[in-house]
Amino acid sequence: MTTRRRADDTRPAAGTGEAAGVAAGGGSDAATGRLDSVLRPVRAGNGFEEALEQVLQLLRLGLVPPGERLPSERELSQHLRISRVTLREVLKVLQDQNMVESRRGRYGGTFVLPRTAAPDELRRRISAVDVEDTLRFREVLEAGAAGLCAEGLPADGGARLRAALDATQGARLEDYRRQDTLLHLTLSELSGSRTLAARYASVRATLNELLDCIPLLVRNLEHSQQQHAAVVEAVLDRDADAAREMMREHCGGTAALLRGFLA
């Protein structure tokens, strides 16, 4: 039986069919219980980001101590309901951040490395910000701005949005965050509320301080670009509900990464 996959490479939750049977049979009882206490199927829309957040949480909790091997790709992908391709991208991020290492051979696998202390500057930035408050306020402002834009753009609004979107799509990696910021600021400015635009500029400055503390991930940037395009398309189609919902999903992906790396 072939397991149907969603568009974002996640699989349906366990319960029936092949996915449920394999998940029930994989791994020891102890390992399964340990994973069940932390890992859960990711939601459609932000599969990579939410999977990364959960595996980072697994490491932070110390459920797999330094020097020990992570559960197999099969177990992890079944618990998260993602493909092994997506899981390997998650593990590659952790390897690039020197949090895990991959070993080959009969006793190989992915092993947890000792955690290094965060730099003083990183600790200072995080301690100075209420991360959850920033993320919630950002989502409220962004979703509201997207909805307002869809309900009525000024005469040049469509052209400005398309130009801002094009600039993000053509941006070099080192310039991406600036162009991303400009796209979101354009949406807030086109909302028609100067107060909203001013508040968003303030919260975006705080958000960028947090984003500077985590790595730029190509998979996440590609996903963000798809979501940016969907938001702009919904705005230009004057579909306020779709614009708000897609913006909430987009903010949720960023929030998952920040929680994963900074919590």
PDB file of C-alpha atoms in Angstrom:
ATOM      1  CA  MET A   1       0.000   0.000   0.000  1.00  0.00           C
ATOM      2  CA  THR A   2       1.319   3.435  -0.865  1.00  0.00           C
ATOM      3  CA  THR A   3       1.075   6.131   1.831  1.00  0.00           C
ATOM      4  CA  ARG A   4      -0.389   9.352   0.434  1.00  0.00           C
ATOM      5  CA  ARG A   5       1.784  12.420   1.060  1.00  0.00           C
ATOM      6  CA  ARG A   6       0.760  16.014   1.340  1.00  0.00           C
ATOM      7  CA  ALA A   7       2.118  18.739  -0.897  1.00  0.00           C
ATOM      8  CA  ASP A   8       4.689  19.839   1.713  1.00  0.00           C
ATOM      9  CA  ASP A   9       6.116  16.297   1.960  1.00  0.00           C
ATOM     10  CA  THR A  10       4.405  15.448   5.246  1.00  0.00           C
ATOM     11  CA  ARG A  11       2.350  12.316   5.626  1.00  0.00           C
ATOM     12  CA  PRO A  12      -1.132  11.857   7.100  1.00  0.00           C
ATOM     13  CA  ALA A  13      -1.237  11.173  10.839  1.00  0.00           C
ATOM     14  CA  ALA A  14      -0.983   7.570  11.995  1.00  0.00           C
ATOM     15  CA  GLY A  15      -4.114   5.612  12.665  1.00  0.00           C
ATOM     16  CA  THR A  16      -4.854   3.476   9.638  1.00  0.00           C
ATOM     17  CA  GLY A  17      -2.990   1.688   6.903  1.00  0.00           C
ATOM     18  CA  GLU A  18       0.701   1.209   6.456  1.00  0.00           C
ATOM     19  CA  ALA A  19       1.866   4.291   8.401  1.00  0.00           C
ATOM     20  CA  ALA A  20       0.113   3.200  11.600  1.00  0.00           C
ATOM     21  CA  GLY A  21       1.308  -0.387  11.362  1.00  0.00           C
ATOM     22  CA  VAL A  22       4.943   0.492  10.791  1.00  0.00           C
ATOM     23  CA  ALA A  23       4.978   3.156  13.513  1.00  0.00           C
ATOM     24  CA  ALA A  24       3.566   0.723  16.026  1.00  0.00           C
ATOM     25  CA  GLY A  25       6.250  -1.822  15.268  1.00  0.00           C
ATOM     26  CA  GLY A  26       9.351   0.361  15.057  1.00  0.00           C
ATOM     27  CA  GLY A  27      11.899   0.659  17.857  1.00  0.00           C
ATOM     28  CA  SER A  28      11.953  -0.561  21.454  1.00  0.00           C
ATOM     29  CA  ASP A  29       9.227   0.295  23.959  1.00  0.00           C
ATOM     30  CA  ALA A  30      11.603   2.571  25.845  1.00  0.00           C
ATOM     31  CA  ALA A  31      12.680   4.442  22.725  1.00  0.00           C
ATOM     32  CA  THR A  32       9.113   4.736  21.492  1.00  0.00           C
ATOM     33  CA  GLY A  33       7.931   6.109  24.828  1.00  0.00           C
ATOM     34  CA  ARG A  34      10.773   8.596  24.914  1.00  0.00           C
ATOM     35  CA  LEU A  35       9.969   9.868  21.442  1.00  0.00           C
ATOM     36  CA  ASP A  36       6.231   9.985  22.069  1.00  0.00           C
ATOM     37  CA  SER A  37       6.811  12.350  24.982  1.00  0.00           C
ATOM     38  CA  VAL A  38       8.427  14.963  22.713  1.00  0.00           C
ATOM     39  CA  LEU A  39       7.792  14.284  19.032  1.00  0.00           C
ATOM     40  CA  ARG A  40       4.436  14.629  17.296  1.00  0.00           C
ATOM     41  CA  PRO A  41       3.294  14.662  13.666  1.00  0.00           C
ATOM     42  CA  VAL A  42       4.053  18.018  12.098  1.00  0.00           C
ATOM     43  CA  ARG A  43       1.284  20.089  10.574  1.00  0.00           C
ATOM     44  CA  ALA A  44       0.941  20.690   6.869  1.00  0.00           C
ATOM     45  CA  GLY A  45       2.505  23.945   5.739  1.00  0.00           C
ATOM     46  CA  ASN A  46       5.714  24.137   7.769  1.00  0.00           C
ATOM     47  CA  GLY A  47       6.924  20.534   7.831  1.00  0.00           C
ATOM     48  CA  PHE A  48      10.665  21.222   7.690  1.00  0.00           C
ATOM     49  CA  GLU A  49      10.587  24.068  10.211  1.00  0.00           C
ATOM     50  CA  GLU A  50       8.405  22.262  12.750  1.00  0.00           C
ATOM     51  CA  ALA A  51      10.405  19.049  12.427  1.00  0.00           C
ATOM     52  CA  LEU A  52      13.614  20.982  13.058  1.00  0.00           C
ATOM     53  CA  GLU A  53      12.045  22.659  16.086  1.00  0.00           C
ATOM     54  CA  GLN A  54      11.067  19.297  17.588  1.00  0.00           C
ATOM     55  CA  VAL A  55      14.421  17.592  17.023  1.00  0.00           C
ATOM     56  CA  LEU A  56      16.163  20.612  18.555  1.00  0.00           C
ATOM     57  CA  GLN A  57      13.866  20.260  21.556  1.00  0.00           C
ATOM     58  CA  LEU A  58      14.791  16.582  21.807  1.00  0.00           C
ATOM     59  CA  LEU A  59      18.452  17.614  22.046  1.00  0.00           C
ATOM     60  CA  ARG A  60      17.845  20.489  24.491  1.00  0.00           C
ATOM     61  CA  LEU A  61      15.942  18.224  26.857  1.00  0.00           C
ATOM     62  CA  GLY A  62      18.913  15.877  26.961  1.00  0.00           C
ATOM     63  CA  LEU A  63      16.772  12.850  26.118  1.00  0.00           C
ATOM     64  CA  VAL A  64      19.634  11.759  23.874  1.00  0.00           C
ATOM     65  CA  PRO A  65      22.808  12.691  25.803  1.00  0.00           C
ATOM     66  CA  PRO A  66      26.042  13.782  24.104  1.00  0.00           C
ATOM     67  CA  GLY A  67      27.863  10.813  22.642  1.00  0.00           C
ATOM     68  CA  GLU A  68      24.720   8.734  22.176  1.00  0.00           C
ATOM     69  CA  ARG A  69      22.988   7.935  18.908  1.00  0.00           C
ATOM     70  CA  LEU A  70      19.739   9.531  17.824  1.00  0.00           C
ATOM     71  CA  PRO A  71      16.861   7.188  16.996  1.00  0.00           C
ATOM     72  CA  SER A  72      17.033   5.868  13.465  1.00  0.00           C
ATOM     73  CA  GLU A  73      15.822   7.892  10.494  1.00  0.00           C
ATOM     74  CA  ARG A  74      12.969   5.399  10.190  1.00  0.00           C
ATOM     75  CA  GLU A  75      11.792   6.025  13.755  1.00  0.00           C
ATOM     76  CA  LEU A  76      12.138   9.796  13.576  1.00  0.00           C
ATOM     77  CA  SER A  77      10.399  10.114  10.225  1.00  0.00           C
ATOM     78  CA  GLN A  78       7.526   7.937  11.443  1.00  0.00           C
ATOM     79  CA  HIS A  79       7.022   9.958  14.624  1.00  0.00           C
ATOM     80  CA  LEU A  80       7.158  13.266  12.780  1.00  0.00           C
ATOM     81  CA  ARG A  81       5.221  11.959   9.754  1.00  0.00           C
ATOM     82  CA  ILE A  82       7.732  13.412   7.313  1.00  0.00           C
ATOM     83  CA  SER A  83       9.697  11.800   4.510  1.00  0.00           C
ATOM     84  CA  ARG A  84      13.273  10.703   5.046  1.00  0.00           C
ATOM     85  CA  VAL A  85      14.337  13.335   2.508  1.00  0.00           C
ATOM     86  CA  THR A  86      12.952  16.096   4.737  1.00  0.00           C
ATOM     87  CA  LEU A  87      14.407  14.464   7.853  1.00  0.00           C
ATOM     88  CA  ARG A  88      17.864  14.304   6.271  1.00  0.00           C
ATOM     89  CA  GLU A  89      17.654  18.030   5.534  1.00  0.00           C
ATOM     90  CA  VAL A  90      16.846  18.589   9.219  1.00  0.00           C
ATOM     91  CA  LEU A  91      19.806  16.460  10.298  1.00  0.00           C
ATOM     92  CA  LYS A  92      22.068  18.277   7.826  1.00  0.00           C
ATOM     93  CA  VAL A  93      21.217  21.578   9.550  1.00  0.00           C
ATOM     94  CA  LEU A  94      22.155  20.058  12.920  1.00  0.00           C
ATOM     95  CA  GLN A  95      25.431  18.768  11.478  1.00  0.00           C
ATOM     96  CA  ASP A  96      26.246  22.193  10.032  1.00  0.00           C
ATOM     97  CA  GLN A  97      25.666  23.701  13.485  1.00  0.00           C
ATOM     98  CA  ASN A  98      28.003  21.093  15.070  1.00  0.00           C
ATOM     99  CA  MET A  99      25.184  19.652  17.152  1.00  0.00           C
ATOM    100  CA  VAL A 100      25.335  16.126  15.724  1.00  0.00           C
ATOM    101  CA  GLU A 101      27.695  14.098  13.551  1.00  0.00           C
ATOM    102  CA  SER A 102      27.054  11.267  11.141  1.00  0.00           C
ATOM    103  CA  ARG A 103      29.085   8.066  11.414  1.00  0.00           C
ATOM    104  CA  ARG A 104      29.165   5.222   8.917  1.00  0.00           C
ATOM    105  CA  GLY A 105      29.550   1.528   9.411  1.00  0.00           C
ATOM    106  CA  ARG A 106      27.853  -1.218  11.340  1.00  0.00           C
ATOM    107  CA  TYR A 107      27.595   0.901  14.475  1.00  0.00           C
ATOM    108  CA  GLY A 108      27.028   4.145  12.606  1.00  0.00           C
ATOM    109  CA  GLY A 109      24.191   6.614  12.770  1.00  0.00           C
ATOM    110  CA  THR A 110      23.685  10.201  13.875  1.00  0.00           C
ATOM    111  CA  PHE A 111      25.381  10.970  17.199  1.00  0.00           C
ATOM    112  CA  VAL A 112      24.823  13.925  19.508  1.00  0.00           C
ATOM    113  CA  LEU A 113      27.833  16.169  20.106  1.00  0.00           C
ATOM    114  CA  PRO A 114      28.523  18.037  23.351  1.00  0.00           C
ATOM    115  CA  ARG A 115      26.832  21.420  23.425  1.00  0.00           C
ATOM    116  CA  THR A 116      29.059  24.458  23.370  1.00  0.00           C
ATOM    117  CA  ALA A 117      28.217  27.519  25.417  1.00  0.00           C
ATOM    118  CA  ALA A 118      26.372  30.261  23.550  1.00  0.00           C
ATOM    119  CA  PRO A 119      28.461  33.350  22.826  1.00  0.00           C
ATOM    120  CA  ASP A 120      27.947  36.271  25.196  1.00  0.00           C
ATOM    121  CA  GLU A 121      26.432  38.405  22.443  1.00  0.00           C
ATOM    122  CA  LEU A 122      23.874  35.710  21.623  1.00  0.00           C
ATOM    123  CA  ARG A 123      22.908  35.308  25.278  1.00  0.00           C
ATOM    124  CA  ARG A 124      22.572  39.070  25.640  1.00  0.00           C
ATOM    125  CA  ARG A 125      20.275  39.404  22.651  1.00  0.00           C
ATOM    126  CA  ILE A 126      18.001  36.578  23.721  1.00  0.00           C
ATOM    127  CA  SER A 127      17.760  37.676  27.365  1.00  0.00           C
ATOM    128  CA  ALA A 128      16.790  41.206  26.302  1.00  0.00           C
ATOM    129  CA  VAL A 129      13.758  40.031  24.287  1.00  0.00           C
ATOM    130  CA  ASP A 130      10.473  38.370  25.231  1.00  0.00           C
ATOM    131  CA  VAL A 131      10.594  35.964  22.308  1.00  0.00           C
ATOM    132  CA  GLU A 132       7.045  34.633  22.623  1.00  0.00           C
ATOM    133  CA  ASP A 133       5.527  38.095  22.952  1.00  0.00           C
ATOM    134  CA  THR A 134       7.461  39.290  19.907  1.00  0.00           C
ATOM    135  CA  LEU A 135       6.339  36.314  17.813  1.00  0.00           C
ATOM    136  CA  ARG A 136       2.680  36.637  18.802  1.00  0.00           C
ATOM    137  CA  PHE A 137       2.572  40.386  18.207  1.00  0.00           C
ATOM    138  CA  ARG A 138       4.335  39.968  14.882  1.00  0.00           C
ATOM    139  CA  GLU A 139       1.753  37.411  13.719  1.00  0.00           C
ATOM    140  CA  VAL A 140      -1.174  39.642  14.715  1.00  0.00           C
ATOM    141  CA  LEU A 141       0.276  42.634  12.859  1.00  0.00           C
ATOM    142  CA  GLU A 142       1.322  40.680   9.769  1.00  0.00           C
ATOM    143  CA  ALA A 143      -1.962  38.807   9.371  1.00  0.00           C
ATOM    144  CA  GLY A 144      -3.892  42.015   9.911  1.00  0.00           C
ATOM    145  CA  ALA A 145      -1.805  43.886   7.340  1.00  0.00           C
ATOM    146  CA  ALA A 146      -2.217  41.136   4.750  1.00  0.00           C
ATOM    147  CA  GLY A 147      -5.988  41.142   5.233  1.00  0.00           C
ATOM    148  CA  LEU A 148      -6.226  44.921   4.992  1.00  0.00           C
ATOM    149  CA  CYS A 149      -4.124  44.950   1.817  1.00  0.00           C
ATOM    150  CA  ALA A 150      -6.421  42.372   0.236  1.00  0.00           C
ATOM    151  CA  GLU A 151      -9.436  44.466   1.105  1.00  0.00           C
ATOM    152  CA  GLY A 152      -8.086  47.516  -0.696  1.00  0.00           C
ATOM    153  CA  LEU A 153      -4.733  48.506  -2.177  1.00  0.00           C
ATOM    154  CA  PRO A 154      -3.789  52.018  -3.304  1.00  0.00           C
ATOM    155  CA  ALA A 155      -3.389  52.558  -7.048  1.00  0.00           C
ATOM    156  CA  ASP A 156       0.301  51.655  -7.100  1.00  0.00           C
ATOM    157  CA  GLY A 157       0.001  48.933  -4.453  1.00  0.00           C
ATOM    158  CA  GLY A 158       0.029  45.933  -6.777  1.00  0.00           C
ATOM    159  CA  ALA A 159       3.133  47.106  -8.615  1.00  0.00           C
ATOM    160  CA  ARG A 160       4.948  47.823  -5.338  1.00  0.00           C
ATOM    161  CA  LEU A 161       4.138  44.385  -3.975  1.00  0.00           C
ATOM    162  CA  ARG A 162       5.267  42.610  -7.126  1.00  0.00           C
ATOM    163  CA  ALA A 163       8.510  44.575  -7.175  1.00  0.00           C
ATOM    164  CA  ALA A 164       9.221  43.768  -3.518  1.00  0.00           C
ATOM    165  CA  LEU A 165       8.474  40.084  -4.125  1.00  0.00           C
ATOM    166  CA  ASP A 166      10.722  40.011  -7.196  1.00  0.00           C
ATOM    167  CA  ALA A 167      13.547  41.566  -5.169  1.00  0.00           C
ATOM    168  CA  THR A 168      13.402  38.732  -2.615  1.00  0.00           C
ATOM    169  CA  GLN A 169      13.374  36.083  -5.340  1.00  0.00           C
ATOM    170  CA  GLY A 170      16.482  37.487  -6.964  1.00  0.00           C
ATOM    171  CA  ALA A 171      18.357  38.312  -3.762  1.00  0.00           C
ATOM    172  CA  ARG A 172      21.780  36.894  -2.953  1.00  0.00           C
ATOM    173  CA  LEU A 173      21.908  34.886   0.261  1.00  0.00           C
ATOM    174  CA  GLU A 174      23.749  37.635   2.132  1.00  0.00           C
ATOM    175  CA  ASP A 175      21.125  40.205   1.041  1.00  0.00           C
ATOM    176  CA  TYR A 176      18.061  38.025   1.493  1.00  0.00           C
ATOM    177  CA  ARG A 177      17.085  39.113   4.990  1.00  0.00           C
ATOM    178  CA  ARG A 178      17.107  42.782   4.010  1.00  0.00           C
ATOM    179  CA  GLN A 179      14.894  42.154   0.976  1.00  0.00           C
ATOM    180  CA  ASP A 180      12.613  39.948   3.072  1.00  0.00           C
ATOM    181  CA  THR A 181      12.259  42.786   5.583  1.00  0.00           C
ATOM    182  CA  LEU A 182      11.441  45.261   2.809  1.00  0.00           C
ATOM    183  CA  LEU A 183       8.690  43.001   1.444  1.00  0.00           C
ATOM    184  CA  HIS A 184       7.027  42.742   4.841  1.00  0.00           C
ATOM    185  CA  LEU A 185       7.403  46.452   5.478  1.00  0.00           C
ATOM    186  CA  THR A 186       5.759  47.125   2.100  1.00  0.00           C
ATOM    187  CA  LEU A 187       2.764  45.019   3.100  1.00  0.00           C
ATOM    188  CA  SER A 188       2.424  46.895   6.374  1.00  0.00           C
ATOM    189  CA  GLU A 189       2.719  50.289   4.640  1.00  0.00           C
ATOM    190  CA  LEU A 190       0.084  49.334   2.056  1.00  0.00           C
ATOM    191  CA  SER A 191      -2.354  48.300   4.801  1.00  0.00           C
ATOM    192  CA  GLY A 192      -3.568  51.896   5.043  1.00  0.00           C
ATOM    193  CA  SER A 193      -2.805  52.140   8.773  1.00  0.00           C
ATOM    194  CA  ARG A 194       0.151  54.300   9.699  1.00  0.00           C
ATOM    195  CA  THR A 195      -0.040  53.076  13.291  1.00  0.00           C
ATOM    196  CA  LEU A 196       0.139  49.436  12.186  1.00  0.00           C
ATOM    197  CA  ALA A 197       3.066  50.205   9.879  1.00  0.00           C
ATOM    198  CA  ALA A 198       4.962  51.985  12.674  1.00  0.00           C
ATOM    199  CA  ARG A 199       4.339  49.179  15.162  1.00  0.00           C
ATOM    200  CA  TYR A 200       5.383  46.598  12.622  1.00  0.00           C
ATOM    201  CA  ALA A 201       8.626  48.426  11.857  1.00  0.00           C
ATOM    202  CA  SER A 202       9.420  48.300  15.568  1.00  0.00           C
ATOM    203  CA  VAL A 203       8.613  44.615  16.027  1.00  0.00           C
ATOM    204  CA  ARG A 204      10.465  43.728  12.824  1.00  0.00           C
ATOM    205  CA  ALA A 205      13.616  45.357  14.167  1.00  0.00           C
ATOM    206  CA  THR A 206      13.344  43.109  17.240  1.00  0.00           C
ATOM    207  CA  LEU A 207      12.581  40.088  15.064  1.00  0.00           C
ATOM    208  CA  ASN A 208      15.678  40.718  12.952  1.00  0.00           C
ATOM    209  CA  GLU A 209      17.791  40.809  16.109  1.00  0.00           C
ATOM    210  CA  LEU A 210      16.535  37.304  16.849  1.00  0.00           C
ATOM    211  CA  LEU A 211      16.915  36.099  13.261  1.00  0.00           C
ATOM    212  CA  ASP A 212      20.539  37.238  13.294  1.00  0.00           C
ATOM    213  CA  CYS A 213      21.116  34.684  16.072  1.00  0.00           C
ATOM    214  CA  ILE A 214      20.177  31.697  13.902  1.00  0.00           C
ATOM    215  CA  PRO A 215      21.597  30.432  10.609  1.00  0.00           C
ATOM    216  CA  LEU A 216      20.121  31.169   7.196  1.00  0.00           C
ATOM    217  CA  LEU A 217      18.734  27.838   5.978  1.00  0.00           C
ATOM    218  CA  VAL A 218      18.307  27.437   2.235  1.00  0.00           C
ATOM    219  CA  ARG A 219      15.377  25.008   2.622  1.00  0.00           C
ATOM    220  CA  ASN A 220      13.562  27.487   4.864  1.00  0.00           C
ATOM    221  CA  LEU A 221      14.257  30.394   2.489  1.00  0.00           C
ATOM    222  CA  GLU A 222      12.840  28.431  -0.445  1.00  0.00           C
ATOM    223  CA  HIS A 223       9.763  27.623   1.591  1.00  0.00           C
ATOM    224  CA  SER A 224       9.418  31.245   2.686  1.00  0.00           C
ATOM    225  CA  GLN A 225       9.551  32.345  -0.929  1.00  0.00           C
ATOM    226  CA  GLN A 226       6.654  30.050  -1.799  1.00  0.00           C
ATOM    227  CA  GLN A 227       4.666  31.506   1.084  1.00  0.00           C
ATOM    228  CA  HIS A 228       5.567  35.080   0.118  1.00  0.00           C
ATOM    229  CA  ALA A 229       4.262  34.431  -3.396  1.00  0.00           C
ATOM    230  CA  ALA A 230       1.059  32.896  -2.023  1.00  0.00           C
ATOM    231  CA  VAL A 231       0.447  35.893   0.261  1.00  0.00           C
ATOM    232  CA  VAL A 232       0.974  38.382  -2.573  1.00  0.00           C
ATOM    233  CA  GLU A 233      -1.239  36.331  -4.889  1.00  0.00           C
ATOM    234  CA  ALA A 234      -4.033  36.269  -2.298  1.00  0.00           C
ATOM    235  CA  VAL A 235      -3.727  40.026  -1.771  1.00  0.00           C
ATOM    236  CA  LEU A 236      -3.879  40.726  -5.504  1.00  0.00           C
ATOM    237  CA  ASP A 237      -6.872  38.358  -5.787  1.00  0.00           C
ATOM    238  CA  ARG A 238      -8.543  40.382  -2.996  1.00  0.00           C
ATOM    239  CA  ASP A 239      -8.978  37.220  -0.935  1.00  0.00           C
ATOM    240  CA  ALA A 240      -8.536  38.606   2.589  1.00  0.00           C
ATOM    241  CA  ASP A 241      -9.180  35.311   4.379  1.00  0.00           C
ATOM    242  CA  ALA A 242      -6.560  33.485   2.292  1.00  0.00           C
ATOM    243  CA  ALA A 243      -4.052  36.333   2.720  1.00  0.00           C
ATOM    244  CA  ARG A 244      -4.438  36.277   6.507  1.00  0.00           C
ATOM    245  CA  GLU A 245      -4.252  32.487   6.723  1.00  0.00           C
ATOM    246  CA  MET A 246      -1.157  32.207   4.529  1.00  0.00           C
ATOM    247  CA  MET A 247       0.564  34.972   6.480  1.00  0.00           C
ATOM    248  CA  ARG A 248      -0.198  33.179   9.759  1.00  0.00           C
ATOM    249  CA  GLU A 249       1.319  30.016   8.315  1.00  0.00           C
ATOM    250  CA  HIS A 250       4.384  31.955   7.167  1.00  0.00           C
ATOM    251  CA  CYS A 251       4.854  33.535  10.598  1.00  0.00           C
ATOM    252  CA  GLY A 252       4.430  30.100  12.163  1.00  0.00           C
ATOM    253  CA  GLY A 253       7.361  28.719  10.176  1.00  0.00           C
ATOM    254  CA  THR A 254       9.660  31.515  11.358  1.00  0.00           C
ATOM    255  CA  ALA A 255       8.413  31.099  14.926  1.00  0.00           C
ATOM    256  CA  ALA A 256       9.147  27.357  14.832  1.00  0.00           C
ATOM    257  CA  LEU A 257      12.764  28.005  13.792  1.00  0.00           C
ATOM    258  CA  LEU A 258      13.312  30.679  16.429  1.00  0.00           C
ATOM    259  CA  ARG A 259      11.795  28.556  19.187  1.00  0.00           C
ATOM    260  CA  GLY A 260      13.886  25.620  18.077  1.00  0.00           C
ATOM    261  CA  PHE A 261      17.208  27.456  18.092  1.00  0.00           C
ATOM    262  CA  LEU A 262      16.658  30.003  20.877  1.00  0.00           C
ATOM    263  CA  ALA A 263      14.389  28.374  23.476  1.00  0.00           C
TER     264      ALA A 263
END
